[in-house]
PDB file of C-alpha atoms in Angstrom:
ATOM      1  CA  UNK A   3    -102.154 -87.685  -8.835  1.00  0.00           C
ATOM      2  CA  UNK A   4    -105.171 -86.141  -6.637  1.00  0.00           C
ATOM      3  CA  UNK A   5    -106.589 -82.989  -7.526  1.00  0.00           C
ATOM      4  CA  UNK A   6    -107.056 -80.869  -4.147  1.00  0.00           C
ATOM      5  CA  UNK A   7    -110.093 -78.403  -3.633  1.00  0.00           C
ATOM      6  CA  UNK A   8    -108.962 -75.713  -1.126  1.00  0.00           C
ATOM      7  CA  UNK A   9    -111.135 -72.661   0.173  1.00  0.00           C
ATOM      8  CA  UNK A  10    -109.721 -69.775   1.887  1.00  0.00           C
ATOM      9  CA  UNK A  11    -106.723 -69.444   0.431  1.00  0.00           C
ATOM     10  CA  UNK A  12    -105.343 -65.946   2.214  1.00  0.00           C
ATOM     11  CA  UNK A  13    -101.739 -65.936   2.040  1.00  0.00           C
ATOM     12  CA  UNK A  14    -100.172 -67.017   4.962  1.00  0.00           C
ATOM     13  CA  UNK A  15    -103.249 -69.544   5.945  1.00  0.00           C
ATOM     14  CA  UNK A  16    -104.082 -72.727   6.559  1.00  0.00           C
ATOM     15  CA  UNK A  17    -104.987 -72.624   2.974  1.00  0.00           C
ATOM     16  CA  UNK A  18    -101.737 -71.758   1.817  1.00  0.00           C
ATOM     17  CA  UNK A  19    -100.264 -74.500   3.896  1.00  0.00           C
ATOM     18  CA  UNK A  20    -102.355 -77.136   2.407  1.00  0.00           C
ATOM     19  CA  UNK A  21    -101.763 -76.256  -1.232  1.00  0.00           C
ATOM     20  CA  UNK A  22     -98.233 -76.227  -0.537  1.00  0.00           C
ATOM     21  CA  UNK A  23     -98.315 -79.508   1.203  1.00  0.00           C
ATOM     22  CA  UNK A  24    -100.360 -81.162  -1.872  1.00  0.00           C
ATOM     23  CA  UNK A  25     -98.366 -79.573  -4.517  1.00  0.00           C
ATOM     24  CA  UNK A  26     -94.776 -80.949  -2.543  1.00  0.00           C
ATOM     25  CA  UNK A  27     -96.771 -84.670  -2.457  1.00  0.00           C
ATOM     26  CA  UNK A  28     -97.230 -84.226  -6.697  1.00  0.00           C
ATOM     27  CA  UNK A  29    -100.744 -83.328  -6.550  1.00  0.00           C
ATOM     28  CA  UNK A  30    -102.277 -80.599  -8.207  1.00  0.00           C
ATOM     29  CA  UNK A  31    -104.260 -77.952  -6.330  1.00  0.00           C
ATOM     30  CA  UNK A  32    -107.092 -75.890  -6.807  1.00  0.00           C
ATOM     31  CA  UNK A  33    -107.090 -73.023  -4.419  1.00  0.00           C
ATOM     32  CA  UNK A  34    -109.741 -70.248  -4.053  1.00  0.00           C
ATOM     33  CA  UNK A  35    -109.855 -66.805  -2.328  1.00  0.00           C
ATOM     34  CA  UNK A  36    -111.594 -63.501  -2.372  1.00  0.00           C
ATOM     35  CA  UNK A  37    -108.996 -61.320  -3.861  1.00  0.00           C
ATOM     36  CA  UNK A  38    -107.312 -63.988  -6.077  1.00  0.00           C
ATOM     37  CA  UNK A  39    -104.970 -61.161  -7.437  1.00  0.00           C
ATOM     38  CA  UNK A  40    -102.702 -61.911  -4.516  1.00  0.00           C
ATOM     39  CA  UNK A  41    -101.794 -65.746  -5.712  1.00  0.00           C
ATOM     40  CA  UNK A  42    -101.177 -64.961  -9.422  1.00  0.00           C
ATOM     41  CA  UNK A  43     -97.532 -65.003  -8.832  1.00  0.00           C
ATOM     42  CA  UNK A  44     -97.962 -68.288  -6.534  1.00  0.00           C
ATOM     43  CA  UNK A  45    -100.140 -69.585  -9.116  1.00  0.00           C
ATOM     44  CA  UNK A  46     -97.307 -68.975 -12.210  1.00  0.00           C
ATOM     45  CA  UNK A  47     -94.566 -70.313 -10.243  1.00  0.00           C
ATOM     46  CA  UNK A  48     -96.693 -73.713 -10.465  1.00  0.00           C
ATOM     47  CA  UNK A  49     -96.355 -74.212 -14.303  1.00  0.00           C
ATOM     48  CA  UNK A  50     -99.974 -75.490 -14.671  1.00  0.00           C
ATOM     49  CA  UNK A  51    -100.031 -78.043 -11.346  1.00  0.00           C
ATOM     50  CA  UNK A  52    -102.163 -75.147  -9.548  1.00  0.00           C
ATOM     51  CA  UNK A  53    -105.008 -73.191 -10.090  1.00  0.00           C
ATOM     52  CA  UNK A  54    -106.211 -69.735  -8.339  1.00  0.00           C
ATOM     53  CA  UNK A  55    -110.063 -69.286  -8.582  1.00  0.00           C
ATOM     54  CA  UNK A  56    -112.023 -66.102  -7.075  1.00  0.00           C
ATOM     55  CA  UNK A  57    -114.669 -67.499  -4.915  1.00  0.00           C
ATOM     56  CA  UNK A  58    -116.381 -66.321  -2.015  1.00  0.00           C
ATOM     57  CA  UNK A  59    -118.008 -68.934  -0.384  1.00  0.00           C
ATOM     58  CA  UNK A  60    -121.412 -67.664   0.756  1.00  0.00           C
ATOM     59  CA  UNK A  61    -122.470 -67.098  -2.707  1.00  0.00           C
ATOM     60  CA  UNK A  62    -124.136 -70.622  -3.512  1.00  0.00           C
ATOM     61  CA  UNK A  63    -124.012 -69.817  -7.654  1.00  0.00           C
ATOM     62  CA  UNK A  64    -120.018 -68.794  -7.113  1.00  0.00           C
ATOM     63  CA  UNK A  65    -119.182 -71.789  -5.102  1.00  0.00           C
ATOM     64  CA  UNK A  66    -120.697 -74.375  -8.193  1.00  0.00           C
ATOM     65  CA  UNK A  67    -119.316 -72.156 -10.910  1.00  0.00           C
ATOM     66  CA  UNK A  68    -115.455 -72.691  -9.192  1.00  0.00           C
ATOM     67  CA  UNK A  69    -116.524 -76.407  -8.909  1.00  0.00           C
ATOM     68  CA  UNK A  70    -117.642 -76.622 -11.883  1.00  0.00           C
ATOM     69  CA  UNK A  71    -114.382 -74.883 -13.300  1.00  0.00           C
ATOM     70  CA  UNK A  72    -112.249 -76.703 -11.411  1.00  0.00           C
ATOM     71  CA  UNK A  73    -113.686 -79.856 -12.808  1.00  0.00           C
ATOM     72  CA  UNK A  74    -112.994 -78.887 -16.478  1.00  0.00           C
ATOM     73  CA  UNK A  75    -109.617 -77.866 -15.662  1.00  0.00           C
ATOM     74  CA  UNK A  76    -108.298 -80.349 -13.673  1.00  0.00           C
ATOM     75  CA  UNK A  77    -110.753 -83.576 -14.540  1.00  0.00           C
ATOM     76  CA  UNK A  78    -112.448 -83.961 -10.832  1.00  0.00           C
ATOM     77  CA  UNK A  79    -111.741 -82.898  -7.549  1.00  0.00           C
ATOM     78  CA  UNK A  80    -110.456 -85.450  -5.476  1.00  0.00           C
ATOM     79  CA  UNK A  81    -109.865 -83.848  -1.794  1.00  0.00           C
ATOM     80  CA  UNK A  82    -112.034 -80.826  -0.893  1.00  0.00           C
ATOM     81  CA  UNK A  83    -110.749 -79.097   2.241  1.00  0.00           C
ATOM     82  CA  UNK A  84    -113.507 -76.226   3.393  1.00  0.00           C
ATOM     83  CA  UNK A  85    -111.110 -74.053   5.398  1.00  0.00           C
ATOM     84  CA  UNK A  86    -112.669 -70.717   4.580  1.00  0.00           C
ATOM     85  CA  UNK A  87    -114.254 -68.978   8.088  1.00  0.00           C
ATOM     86  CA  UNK A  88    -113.334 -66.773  10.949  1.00  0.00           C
ATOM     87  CA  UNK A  89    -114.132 -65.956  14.328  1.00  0.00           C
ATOM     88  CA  UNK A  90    -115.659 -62.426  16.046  1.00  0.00           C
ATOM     89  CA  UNK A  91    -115.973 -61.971  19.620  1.00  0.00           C
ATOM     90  CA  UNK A  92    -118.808 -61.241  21.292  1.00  0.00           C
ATOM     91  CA  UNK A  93    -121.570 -62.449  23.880  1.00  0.00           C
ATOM     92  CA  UNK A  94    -123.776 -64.722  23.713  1.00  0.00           C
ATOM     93  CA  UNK A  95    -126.733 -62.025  24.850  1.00  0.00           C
ATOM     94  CA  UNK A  96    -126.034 -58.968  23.194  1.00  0.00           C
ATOM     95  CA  UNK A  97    -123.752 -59.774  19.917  1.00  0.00           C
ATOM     96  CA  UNK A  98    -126.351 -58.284  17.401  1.00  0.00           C
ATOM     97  CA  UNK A  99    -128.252 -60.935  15.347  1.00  0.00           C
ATOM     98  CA  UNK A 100    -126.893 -59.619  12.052  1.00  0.00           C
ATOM     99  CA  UNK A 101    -123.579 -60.527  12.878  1.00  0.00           C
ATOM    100  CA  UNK A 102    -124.497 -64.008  14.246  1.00  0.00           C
ATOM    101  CA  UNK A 103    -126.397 -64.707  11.300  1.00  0.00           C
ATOM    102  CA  UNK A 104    -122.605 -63.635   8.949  1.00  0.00           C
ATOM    103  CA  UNK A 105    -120.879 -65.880  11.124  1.00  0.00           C
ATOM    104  CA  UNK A 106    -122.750 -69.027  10.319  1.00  0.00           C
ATOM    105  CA  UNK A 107    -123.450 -68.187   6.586  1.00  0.00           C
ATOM    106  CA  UNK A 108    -119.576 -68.026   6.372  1.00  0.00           C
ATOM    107  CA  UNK A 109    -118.421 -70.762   9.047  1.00  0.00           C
ATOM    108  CA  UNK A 110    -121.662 -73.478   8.620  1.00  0.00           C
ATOM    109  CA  UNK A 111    -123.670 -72.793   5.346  1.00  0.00           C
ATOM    110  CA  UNK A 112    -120.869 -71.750   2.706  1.00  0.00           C
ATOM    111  CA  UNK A 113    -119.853 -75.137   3.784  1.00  0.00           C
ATOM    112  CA  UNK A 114    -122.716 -77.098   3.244  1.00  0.00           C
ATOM    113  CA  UNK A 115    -122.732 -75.363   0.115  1.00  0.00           C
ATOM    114  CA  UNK A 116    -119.113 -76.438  -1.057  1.00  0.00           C
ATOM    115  CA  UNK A 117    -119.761 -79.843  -0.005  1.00  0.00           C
ATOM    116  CA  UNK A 118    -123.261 -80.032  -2.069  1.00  0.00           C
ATOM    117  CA  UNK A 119    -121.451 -78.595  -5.088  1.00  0.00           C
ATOM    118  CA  UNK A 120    -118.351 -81.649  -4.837  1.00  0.00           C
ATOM    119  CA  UNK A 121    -120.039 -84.311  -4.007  1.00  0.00           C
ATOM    120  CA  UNK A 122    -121.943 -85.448  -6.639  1.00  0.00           C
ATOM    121  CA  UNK A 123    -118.119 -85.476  -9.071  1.00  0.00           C
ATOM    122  CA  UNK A 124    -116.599 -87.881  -5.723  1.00  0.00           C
ATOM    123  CA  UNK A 125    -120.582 -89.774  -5.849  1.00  0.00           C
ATOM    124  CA  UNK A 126    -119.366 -90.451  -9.822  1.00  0.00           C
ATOM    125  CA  UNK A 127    -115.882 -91.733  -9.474  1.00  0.00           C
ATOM    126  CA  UNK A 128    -116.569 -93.702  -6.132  1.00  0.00           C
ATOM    127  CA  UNK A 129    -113.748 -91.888  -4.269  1.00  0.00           C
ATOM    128  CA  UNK A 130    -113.321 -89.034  -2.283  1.00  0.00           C
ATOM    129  CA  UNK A 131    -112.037 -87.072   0.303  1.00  0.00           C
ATOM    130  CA  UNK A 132    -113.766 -84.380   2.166  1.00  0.00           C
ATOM    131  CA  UNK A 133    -111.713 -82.348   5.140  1.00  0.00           C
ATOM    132  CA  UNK A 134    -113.921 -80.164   7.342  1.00  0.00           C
ATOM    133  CA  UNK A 135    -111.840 -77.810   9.226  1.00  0.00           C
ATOM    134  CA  UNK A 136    -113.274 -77.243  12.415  1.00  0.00           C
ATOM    135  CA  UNK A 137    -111.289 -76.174  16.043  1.00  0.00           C
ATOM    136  CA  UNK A 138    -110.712 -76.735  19.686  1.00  0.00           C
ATOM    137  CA  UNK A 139    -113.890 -74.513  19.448  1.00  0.00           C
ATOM    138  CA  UNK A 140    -116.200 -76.855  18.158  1.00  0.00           C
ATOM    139  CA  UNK A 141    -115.403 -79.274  20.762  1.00  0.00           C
ATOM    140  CA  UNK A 142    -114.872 -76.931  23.813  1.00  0.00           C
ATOM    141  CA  UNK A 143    -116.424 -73.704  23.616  1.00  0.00           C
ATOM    142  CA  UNK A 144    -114.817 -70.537  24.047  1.00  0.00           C
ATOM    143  CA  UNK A 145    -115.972 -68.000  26.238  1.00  0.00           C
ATOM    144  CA  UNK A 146    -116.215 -64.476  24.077  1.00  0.00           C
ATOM    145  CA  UNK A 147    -116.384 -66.919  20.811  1.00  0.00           C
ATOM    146  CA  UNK A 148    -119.985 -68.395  22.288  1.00  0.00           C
ATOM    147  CA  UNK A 149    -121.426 -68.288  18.565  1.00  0.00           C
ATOM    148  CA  UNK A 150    -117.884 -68.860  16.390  1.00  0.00           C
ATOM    149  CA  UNK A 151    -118.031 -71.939  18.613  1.00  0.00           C
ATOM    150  CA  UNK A 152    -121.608 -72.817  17.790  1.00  0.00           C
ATOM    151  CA  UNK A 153    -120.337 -72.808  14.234  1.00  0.00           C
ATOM    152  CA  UNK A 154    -117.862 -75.052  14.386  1.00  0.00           C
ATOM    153  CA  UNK A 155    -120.187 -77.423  17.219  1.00  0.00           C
ATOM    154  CA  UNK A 156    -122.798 -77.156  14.334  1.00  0.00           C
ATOM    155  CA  UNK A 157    -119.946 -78.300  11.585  1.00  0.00           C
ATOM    156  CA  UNK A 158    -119.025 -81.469  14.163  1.00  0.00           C
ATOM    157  CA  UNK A 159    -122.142 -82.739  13.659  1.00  0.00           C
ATOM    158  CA  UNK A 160    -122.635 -82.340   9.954  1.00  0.00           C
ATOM    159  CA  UNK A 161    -119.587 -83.654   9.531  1.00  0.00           C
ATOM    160  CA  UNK A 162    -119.982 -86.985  11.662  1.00  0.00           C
ATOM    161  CA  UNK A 163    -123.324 -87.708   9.802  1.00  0.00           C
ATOM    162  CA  UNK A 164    -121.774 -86.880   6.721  1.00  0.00           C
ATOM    163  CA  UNK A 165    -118.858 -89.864   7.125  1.00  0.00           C
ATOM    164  CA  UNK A 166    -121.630 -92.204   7.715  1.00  0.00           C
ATOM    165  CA  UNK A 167    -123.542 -91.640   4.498  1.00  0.00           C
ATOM    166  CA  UNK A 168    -120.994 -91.033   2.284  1.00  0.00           C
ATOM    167  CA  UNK A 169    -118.759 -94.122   3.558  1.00  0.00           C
ATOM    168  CA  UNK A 170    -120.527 -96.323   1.587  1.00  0.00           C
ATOM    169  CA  UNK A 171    -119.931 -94.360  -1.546  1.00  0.00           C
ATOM    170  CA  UNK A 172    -115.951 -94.382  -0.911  1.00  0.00           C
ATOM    171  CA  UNK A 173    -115.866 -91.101   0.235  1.00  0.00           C
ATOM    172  CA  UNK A 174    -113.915 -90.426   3.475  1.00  0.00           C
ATOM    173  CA  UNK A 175    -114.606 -87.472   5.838  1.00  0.00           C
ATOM    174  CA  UNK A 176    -112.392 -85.771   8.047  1.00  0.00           C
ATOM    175  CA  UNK A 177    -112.739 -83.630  10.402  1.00  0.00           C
ATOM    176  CA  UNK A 178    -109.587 -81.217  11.645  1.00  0.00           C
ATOM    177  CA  UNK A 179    -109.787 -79.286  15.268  1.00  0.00           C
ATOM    178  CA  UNK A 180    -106.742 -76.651  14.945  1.00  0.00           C
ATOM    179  CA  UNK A 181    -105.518 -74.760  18.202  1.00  0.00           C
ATOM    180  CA  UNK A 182    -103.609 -72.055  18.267  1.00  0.00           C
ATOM    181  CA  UNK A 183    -101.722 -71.479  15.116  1.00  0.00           C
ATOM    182  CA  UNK A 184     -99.787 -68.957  13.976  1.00  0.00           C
ATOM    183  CA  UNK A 185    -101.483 -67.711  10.799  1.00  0.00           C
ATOM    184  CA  UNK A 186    -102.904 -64.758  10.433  1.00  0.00           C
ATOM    185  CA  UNK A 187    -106.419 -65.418  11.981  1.00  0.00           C
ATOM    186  CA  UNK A 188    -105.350 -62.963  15.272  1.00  0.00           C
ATOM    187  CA  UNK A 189    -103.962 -60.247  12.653  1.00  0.00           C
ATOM    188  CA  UNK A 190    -107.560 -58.172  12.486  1.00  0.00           C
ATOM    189  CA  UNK A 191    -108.161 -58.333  16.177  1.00  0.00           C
ATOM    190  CA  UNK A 192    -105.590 -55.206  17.171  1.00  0.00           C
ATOM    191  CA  UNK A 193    -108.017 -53.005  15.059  1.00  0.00           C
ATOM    192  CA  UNK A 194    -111.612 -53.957  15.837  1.00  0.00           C
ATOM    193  CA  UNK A 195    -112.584 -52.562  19.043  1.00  0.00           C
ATOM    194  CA  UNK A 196    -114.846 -54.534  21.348  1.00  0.00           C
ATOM    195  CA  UNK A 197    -119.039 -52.945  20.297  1.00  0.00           C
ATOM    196  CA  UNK A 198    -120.820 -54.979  23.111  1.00  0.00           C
ATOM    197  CA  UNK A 199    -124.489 -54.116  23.338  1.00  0.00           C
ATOM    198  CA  UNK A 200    -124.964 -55.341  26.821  1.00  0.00           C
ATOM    199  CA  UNK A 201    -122.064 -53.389  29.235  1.00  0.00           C
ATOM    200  CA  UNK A 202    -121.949 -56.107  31.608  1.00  0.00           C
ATOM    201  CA  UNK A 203    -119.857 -58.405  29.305  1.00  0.00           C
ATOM    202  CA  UNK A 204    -117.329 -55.491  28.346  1.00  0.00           C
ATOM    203  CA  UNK A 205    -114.943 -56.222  30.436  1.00  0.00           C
ATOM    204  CA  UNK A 206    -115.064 -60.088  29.833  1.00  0.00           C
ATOM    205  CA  UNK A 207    -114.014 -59.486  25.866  1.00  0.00           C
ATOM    206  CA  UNK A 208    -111.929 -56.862  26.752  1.00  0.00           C
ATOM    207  CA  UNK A 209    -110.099 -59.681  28.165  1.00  0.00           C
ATOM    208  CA  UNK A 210    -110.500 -61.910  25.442  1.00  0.00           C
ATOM    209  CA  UNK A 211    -109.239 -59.561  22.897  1.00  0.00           C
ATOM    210  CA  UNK A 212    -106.193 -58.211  24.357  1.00  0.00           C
ATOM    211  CA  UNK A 213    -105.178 -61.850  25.219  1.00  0.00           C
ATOM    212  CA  UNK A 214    -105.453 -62.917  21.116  1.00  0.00           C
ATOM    213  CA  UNK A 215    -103.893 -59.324  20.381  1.00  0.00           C
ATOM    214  CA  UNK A 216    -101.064 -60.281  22.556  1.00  0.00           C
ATOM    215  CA  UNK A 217    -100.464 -63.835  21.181  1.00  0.00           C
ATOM    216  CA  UNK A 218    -100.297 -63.074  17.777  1.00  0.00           C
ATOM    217  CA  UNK A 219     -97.258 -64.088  16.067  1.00  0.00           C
ATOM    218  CA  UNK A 220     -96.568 -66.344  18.868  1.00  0.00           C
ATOM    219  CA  UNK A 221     -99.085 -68.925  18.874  1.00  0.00           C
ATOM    220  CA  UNK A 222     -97.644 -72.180  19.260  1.00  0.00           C
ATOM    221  CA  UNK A 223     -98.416 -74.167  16.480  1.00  0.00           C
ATOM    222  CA  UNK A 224     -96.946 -74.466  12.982  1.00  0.00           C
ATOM    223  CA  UNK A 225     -99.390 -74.673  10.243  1.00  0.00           C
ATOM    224  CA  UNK A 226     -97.108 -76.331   7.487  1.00  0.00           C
ATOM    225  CA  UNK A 227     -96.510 -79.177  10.212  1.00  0.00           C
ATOM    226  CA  UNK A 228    -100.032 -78.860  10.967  1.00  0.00           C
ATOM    227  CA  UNK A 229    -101.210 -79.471   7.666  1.00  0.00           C
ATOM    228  CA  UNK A 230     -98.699 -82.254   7.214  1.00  0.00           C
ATOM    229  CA  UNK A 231     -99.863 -84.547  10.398  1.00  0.00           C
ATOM    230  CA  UNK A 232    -103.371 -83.961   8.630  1.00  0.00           C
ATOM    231  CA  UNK A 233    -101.851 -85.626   5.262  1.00  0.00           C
ATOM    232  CA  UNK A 234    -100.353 -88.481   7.527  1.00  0.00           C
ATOM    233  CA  UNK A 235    -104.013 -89.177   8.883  1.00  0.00           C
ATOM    234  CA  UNK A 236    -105.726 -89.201   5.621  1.00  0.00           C
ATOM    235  CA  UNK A 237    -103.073 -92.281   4.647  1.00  0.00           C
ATOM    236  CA  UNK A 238    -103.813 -94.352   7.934  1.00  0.00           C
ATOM    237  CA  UNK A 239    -105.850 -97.029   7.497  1.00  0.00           C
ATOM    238  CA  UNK A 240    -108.280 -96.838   9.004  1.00  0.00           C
ATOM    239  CA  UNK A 241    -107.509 -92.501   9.307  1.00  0.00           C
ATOM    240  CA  UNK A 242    -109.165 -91.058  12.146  1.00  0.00           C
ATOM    241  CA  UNK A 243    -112.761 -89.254  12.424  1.00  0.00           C
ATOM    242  CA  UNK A 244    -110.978 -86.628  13.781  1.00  0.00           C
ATOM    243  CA  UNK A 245    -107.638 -84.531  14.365  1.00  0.00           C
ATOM    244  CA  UNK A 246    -106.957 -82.518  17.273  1.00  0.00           C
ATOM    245  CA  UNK A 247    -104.108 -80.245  16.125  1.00  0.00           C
ATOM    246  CA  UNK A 248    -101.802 -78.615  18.293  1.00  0.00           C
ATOM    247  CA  UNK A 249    -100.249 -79.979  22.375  1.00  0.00           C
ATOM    248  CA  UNK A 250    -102.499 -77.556  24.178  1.00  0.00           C
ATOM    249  CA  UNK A 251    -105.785 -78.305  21.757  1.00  0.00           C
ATOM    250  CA  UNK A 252    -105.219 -81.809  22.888  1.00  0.00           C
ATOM    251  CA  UNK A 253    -104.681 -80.967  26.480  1.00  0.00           C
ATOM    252  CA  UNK A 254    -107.838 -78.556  26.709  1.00  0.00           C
ATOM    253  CA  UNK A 255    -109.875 -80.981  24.354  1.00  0.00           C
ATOM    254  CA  UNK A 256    -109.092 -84.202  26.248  1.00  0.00           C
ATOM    255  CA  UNK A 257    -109.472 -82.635  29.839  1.00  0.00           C
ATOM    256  CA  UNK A 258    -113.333 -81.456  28.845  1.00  0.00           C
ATOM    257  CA  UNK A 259    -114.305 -85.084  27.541  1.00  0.00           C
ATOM    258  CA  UNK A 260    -113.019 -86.279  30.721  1.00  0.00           C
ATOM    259  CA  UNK A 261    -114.711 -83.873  33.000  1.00  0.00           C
ATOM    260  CA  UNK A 262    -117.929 -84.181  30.283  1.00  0.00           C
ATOM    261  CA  UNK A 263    -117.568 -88.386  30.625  1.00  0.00           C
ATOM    262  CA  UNK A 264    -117.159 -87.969  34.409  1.00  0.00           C
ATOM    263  CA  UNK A 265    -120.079 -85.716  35.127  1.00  0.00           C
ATOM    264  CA  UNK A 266    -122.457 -88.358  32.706  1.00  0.00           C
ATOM    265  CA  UNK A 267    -121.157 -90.735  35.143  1.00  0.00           C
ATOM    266  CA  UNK A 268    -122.221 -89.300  38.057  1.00  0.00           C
ATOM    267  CA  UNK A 269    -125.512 -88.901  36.779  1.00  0.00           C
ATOM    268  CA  UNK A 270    -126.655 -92.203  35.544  1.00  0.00           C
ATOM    269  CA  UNK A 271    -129.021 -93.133  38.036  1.00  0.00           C
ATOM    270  CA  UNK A 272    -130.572 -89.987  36.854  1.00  0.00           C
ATOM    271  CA  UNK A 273    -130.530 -90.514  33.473  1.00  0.00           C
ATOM    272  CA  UNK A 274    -131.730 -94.017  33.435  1.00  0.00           C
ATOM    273  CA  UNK A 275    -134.920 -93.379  36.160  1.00  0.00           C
ATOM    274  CA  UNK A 276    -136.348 -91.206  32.801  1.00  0.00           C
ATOM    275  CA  UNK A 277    -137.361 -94.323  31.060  1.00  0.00           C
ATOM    276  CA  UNK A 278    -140.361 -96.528  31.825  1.00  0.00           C
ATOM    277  CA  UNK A 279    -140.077 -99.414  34.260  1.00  0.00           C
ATOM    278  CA  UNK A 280    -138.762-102.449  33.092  1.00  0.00           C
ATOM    279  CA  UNK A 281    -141.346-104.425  31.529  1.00  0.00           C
ATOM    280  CA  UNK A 282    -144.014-101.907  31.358  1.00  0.00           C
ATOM    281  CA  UNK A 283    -145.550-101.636  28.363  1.00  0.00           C
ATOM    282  CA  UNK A 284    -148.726 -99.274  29.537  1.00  0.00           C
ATOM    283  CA  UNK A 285    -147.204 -95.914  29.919  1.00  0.00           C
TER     284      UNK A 285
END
């Protein structure tokens, strides 16, 4: 029996999802969220399998207190799934540095920190799993999203280096690249009104927004199967790297490596007259 470690447990979430998916496999969950009061009654109907912890996940002290609790509770944590984040829209030039700055302390760092904080317990026991949920965005950037995408770009990488030095260890890393899915990430959208410093890009998010406005409630993909093709990955052996979730992720994210594979192609002679001549050794 695995003991999961889920952030960003909003009702009606990806976090949600994934509890339900652990408890349904006999695993016991730990799931976290800013107002915690809405998961008691979850959390009773669980008769001691779950756990509901307050935690907001840029404060580096609350994230290793919840650990740490979640440790004495259960014994260990055994799967950590960072899902906490979320997106605003904005440009690239005149999205105010302020909110840039929010974005990647909740999307980038208050992962790093939940990582630090669980790592050292999986380090212990030799075993682990760690599932870094990403998006399309962090493969193919999304005009209007320029700096959510950077987030999830930036938590790629960190997850990629990550597999390699924990693999040793017997820790596994995942990480997940959801489309569109119909949780309630869209919900908030209807009521914040596009602030754009710079004019020039108005028009462009007003674009953006109405278009997530309008597909809300009807995005195409289901989060509880979601979560379960992510389960079905962690048991292949060898599991994946990665999981693109959702038909038109996969469409938009395996058209842009192409075009991205096909455009380093057509450059090569390019990129290889950069180094020195063969056998020079005099610079």
């Amino acid at each position: 029996m695995r003991t999961w470690f889920i952030t960003g447990g909003t009702p009606g979430g990806f976090g949600m999802a994934y509890a339900e998916a652990a408890l349904e496999i006999g695993d016991r969950v730990v799931l976290t969220a800013r107002r915690p009061e809405q998961l008691r009654e979850w959390e009773q109907a669980q008769r001691g399998r779950a756990l509901v912890l307050p935690l907001d996940v840029t404060d580096a002290d609350q994230v290793r207190h919840a650990v740490a609790a979640a440790e004495e509770h259960f014994g260990g944590v055994d799967v950590l799934v960072n899902n906490a984040g979320r997106g605003w829209y904005g440009s690239i030039e005149g999205m105010p540095d302020e909110a840039v700055r929010q974005q990647f302390e909740l999307n980038f760092f208050a992962v790093l920190s939940v990582i630090r904080a669980v790592l050292p317990g999986m380090r212990a026991r030799g075993s682990g799993w760690v599932v870094n949920m990403s998006s399309v965005a962090g493969l193919v950037g999304v005009m209007g999203f320029g700096h959510y995408s950077a987030t999830k770009f930036a938590i790629e990488a960190v997850t990629e280096v990550l597999r390699a030095e924990v693999a040793p260890l017997g820790i596994r890393v995942l990480a997940v690249e959801p489309g569109a899915f119909r949780t309630r990430a869209y919900a908030n959208f209807a009521d914040e009104p596009v602030e754009e410093a710079v004019a020039a890009y108005t028009p462009m998010l007003e674009q953006v927004r109405a278009a997530m406005v309008d597909q809300d409630g009807r995005q195409p993909g289901d989060p509880h199967r979601a979560v379960r093709a992510v389960i079905a990955a962690m048991a292949q052996d060898p599991p994946p790297h990665r999981l693109v979730l959702g038909g038109a992720g996969y469409d938009a994210v395996t058209a842009a490596l192409q075009r991205t594979m096909a455009e380093v192609r057509a450059f090569e002679a390019l990129s290889r007259s950069a180094d020195f001549p063969a056998g020079d050794a005099t610079g």
